[in-house]
Amino acid sequence: EIVAAVERAFGGGPLAGRRVLVTSGPTHEPIDPVRYIANRSSGAQGTAIARALADLGAEVVFVTGPAEVSPPPGVEVVAVETAEEMRAAVHDALPVDGAVFAAAVADWRVANASGSKMKKTAGALPELELTQNPDILAEIAGLGSDRPALVVGFAAETDDVVANATAKRRRKGCDWLLANDVSPATGIMGGTENRITFITEDGAEDWPREGKDAVARRLAGMMAEALA
Amino acid sequence: EIVAAVERAFGGGPLAGRRVLVTSGPTHEPIDPVRYIANRSSGAQGTAIARALADLGAEVVFVTGPAEVSPPPGVEVVAVETAEEMRAAVHDALPVDGAVFAAAVADWRVANASGSKMKKTAGALPELELTQNPDILAEIAGLGSDRPALVVGFAAETDDVVANATAKRRRKGCDWLLANDVSPATGIMGGTENRITFITEDGAEDWPREGKDAVARRLAGMMAEALA
């Protein structure tokens, strides 16, 4: 940690001169001014990745939803709440050399969100109309001239991890996909560890179950090699 | 604060020997194992009330949803997540002399919540069926022999505060109702101050806009008089 801080202070490290983007945390999708749809992402994995990349000398833009974990020091923080805001912040951050999409972006938002607090009226139940949120990972992976050289996605799977994640990587068009098994039995979601299945066009590789910091350092090291 | 702590240590204070219940925070209503519906209650007002009551010597049972603010010291904490869990915890806490319902309980929960993570399938949108949550305040205020001697509710109003809150107090059957104006322009929701309209069967009284701690001490003092 001290070596990394010294290297960073002197502008060293294998990612010196590289600009990378990391998204992290959940998004909150409003129902009305006081209610919203959320998800259980703590932001721990994305925060660890941003820290590990900064430790290797990268200039990090950290686009984060409302996470429990505080952003790491030494990165440019862009705080957002909704998927639409995250998408805009990501486009604003371009161009970057590498991009890691670790945020748990809500798949859906409420199309008929109310500008004033919905009242509880006896017997009446509000109908929430959901609509698809933008797929930020697929959008950035599919860019032409502005596409980052290395695009990394995450996939939270609950079953058939390798098959589902392999198909997802192809569908999204990203270079690497880090799939984790979030079925409740694993205790991964909201926990301190991760067990990653690492998917590239060459196939799938199981990483050991390890702390989120260790996963982050492993990924950051591989990114440094790929962007060298 | 020191005087209060000393008095408490020696079992003194005007609420010594009184048992009171305070609910606080938002509730989270699951959509599936990773998604949920939440609201912007921070738990600050309920936490301040629990602290103020404990400072006056009360034995406090603090039933709290997933709040941002930590519970105060010296109270019995019961942590819950959903409205149904909060209702059960409140019934378990009875009998009490006084009860303050400061939690922002979700009005609705998802009737068709999924036991496994819902998949994003191209073109398909989930339909969330909402159903009414139990009205814990009205339920406790309407109890027979187990009804606390003093039942205090909160109402977050956005317009016509006195009329709406006066009707609400009658409908809920509580003794006192603390109404606050949460329309976005006031900055009350999630802020550090409150402006209370205090409703009893005798009418409505405007309290000054003041910090949530001051509101809490004012209410606790009045409760001590009422329960003397």
PDB file of C-alpha atoms in Angstrom, chain A residues 31 33-40 81 107-108 117-120 124-126 128 130-132 135 156-159 164 172 189, chain B residues 31 33-40 81 107-108 117-120 124-126 128 130-132 135 156-159 164 172 189:
ATOM      1  CA  ILE A  31     -41.555   5.905  -7.788  1.00  0.00           C
ATOM      2  CA  PRO A  33     -40.492  11.989  -4.428  1.00  0.00           C
ATOM      3  CA  VAL A  34     -40.215   9.741  -1.344  1.00  0.00           C
ATOM      4  CA  ARG A  35     -40.328   6.176  -2.689  1.00  0.00           C
ATOM      5  CA  TYR A  36     -37.923   4.352  -4.989  1.00  0.00           C
ATOM      6  CA  ILE A  37     -36.812   0.964  -6.239  1.00  0.00           C
ATOM      7  CA  ALA A  38     -33.353  -0.079  -5.027  1.00  0.00           C
ATOM      8  CA  ASN A  39     -31.110  -3.131  -5.024  1.00  0.00           C
ATOM      9  CA  ARG A  40     -28.760  -4.694  -2.503  1.00  0.00           C
ATOM     10  CA  GLU A  81     -28.744   8.208  -8.479  1.00  0.00           C
ATOM     11  CA  ASP A 107     -32.850  -3.228 -15.162  1.00  0.00           C
ATOM     12  CA  TRP A 108     -36.110  -1.305 -14.960  1.00  0.00           C
ATOM     13  CA  LYS A 117     -46.135  11.876  -3.118  1.00  0.00           C
ATOM     14  CA  MET A 118     -48.690   9.196  -3.958  1.00  0.00           C
ATOM     15  CA  LYS A 119     -51.513   9.096  -1.434  1.00  0.00           C
ATOM     16  CA  LYS A 120     -52.777   5.943   0.183  1.00  0.00           C
ATOM     17  CA  ALA A 124     -56.870   1.870  -4.347  1.00  0.00           C
ATOM     18  CA  LEU A 125     -53.472   0.446  -5.260  1.00  0.00           C
ATOM     19  CA  PRO A 126     -51.047   2.272  -7.522  1.00  0.00           C
ATOM     20  CA  LEU A 128     -46.327   0.769 -11.354  1.00  0.00           C
ATOM     21  CA  LEU A 130     -41.959  -0.498 -15.515  1.00  0.00           C
ATOM     22  CA  THR A 131     -39.816   0.222 -18.530  1.00  0.00           C
ATOM     23  CA  GLN A 132     -36.380  -1.065 -19.553  1.00  0.00           C
ATOM     24  CA  ASP A 135     -27.928  -1.131 -21.105  1.00  0.00           C
ATOM     25  CA  ALA A 156     -24.737 -11.523 -11.301  1.00  0.00           C
ATOM     26  CA  GLU A 157     -25.995 -15.012 -12.080  1.00  0.00           C
ATOM     27  CA  THR A 158     -28.094 -17.355 -10.000  1.00  0.00           C
ATOM     28  CA  ASP A 159     -27.814 -20.555 -12.058  1.00  0.00           C
ATOM     29  CA  ASN A 164     -25.378 -17.752 -19.012  1.00  0.00           C
ATOM     30  CA  LYS A 172     -23.047  -7.304 -24.540  1.00  0.00           C
ATOM     31  CA  MET A 189     -24.416 -10.483  -2.488  1.00  0.00           C
TER      32      MET A 189
ATOM     33  CA  ILE B  31     -39.381  -7.404  -5.128  1.00  0.00           C
ATOM     34  CA  PRO B  33     -33.859 -11.418  -3.434  1.00  0.00           C
ATOM     35  CA  VAL B  34     -31.840  -8.440  -4.759  1.00  0.00           C
ATOM     36  CA  ARG B  35     -34.420  -5.719  -5.496  1.00  0.00           C
ATOM     37  CA  TYR B  36     -36.740  -3.873  -3.127  1.00  0.00           C
ATOM     38  CA  ILE B  37     -38.938  -0.832  -2.714  1.00  0.00           C
ATOM     39  CA  ALA B  38     -37.611   1.735  -0.242  1.00  0.00           C
ATOM     40  CA  ASN B  39     -38.331   5.276   0.909  1.00  0.00           C
ATOM     41  CA  ARG B  40     -36.180   8.259   1.821  1.00  0.00           C
ATOM     42  CA  GLU B  81     -36.797  -4.832   7.364  1.00  0.00           C
ATOM     43  CA  ASP B 107     -47.918   1.793   2.395  1.00  0.00           C
ATOM     44  CA  TRP B 108     -47.624  -1.072  -0.078  1.00  0.00           C
ATOM     45  CA  LYS B 117     -33.756 -13.040  -8.970  1.00  0.00           C
ATOM     46  CA  MET B 118     -35.993 -11.872 -11.817  1.00  0.00           C
ATOM     47  CA  LYS B 119     -34.261 -12.128 -15.186  1.00  0.00           C
ATOM     48  CA  LYS B 120     -34.210  -9.364 -17.721  1.00  0.00           C
ATOM     49  CA  ALA B 124     -40.619  -8.590 -21.236  1.00  0.00           C
ATOM     50  CA  LEU B 125     -41.350  -6.323 -18.285  1.00  0.00           C
ATOM     51  CA  PRO B 126     -42.263  -7.666 -14.858  1.00  0.00           C
ATOM     52  CA  LEU B 128     -45.449  -5.682  -9.857  1.00  0.00           C
ATOM     53  CA  LEU B 130     -48.901  -4.114  -4.978  1.00  0.00           C
ATOM     54  CA  THR B 131     -50.970  -4.823  -1.913  1.00  0.00           C
ATOM     55  CA  GLN B 132     -51.748  -2.709   1.141  1.00  0.00           C
ATOM     56  CA  ASP B 135     -51.604   0.090   9.265  1.00  0.00           C
ATOM     57  CA  ALA B 156     -45.994  13.245   6.191  1.00  0.00           C
ATOM     58  CA  GLU B 157     -48.232  15.624   4.279  1.00  0.00           C
ATOM     59  CA  THR B 158     -47.623  17.500   1.075  1.00  0.00           C
ATOM     60  CA  ASP B 159     -50.625  19.832   1.024  1.00  0.00           C
ATOM     61  CA  ASN B 164     -55.437  16.295   6.163  1.00  0.00           C
ATOM     62  CA  LYS B 172     -56.130   6.361  12.973  1.00  0.00           C
ATOM     63  CA  MET B 189     -37.525  14.966   4.100  1.00  0.00           C
TER      64      MET B 189
END
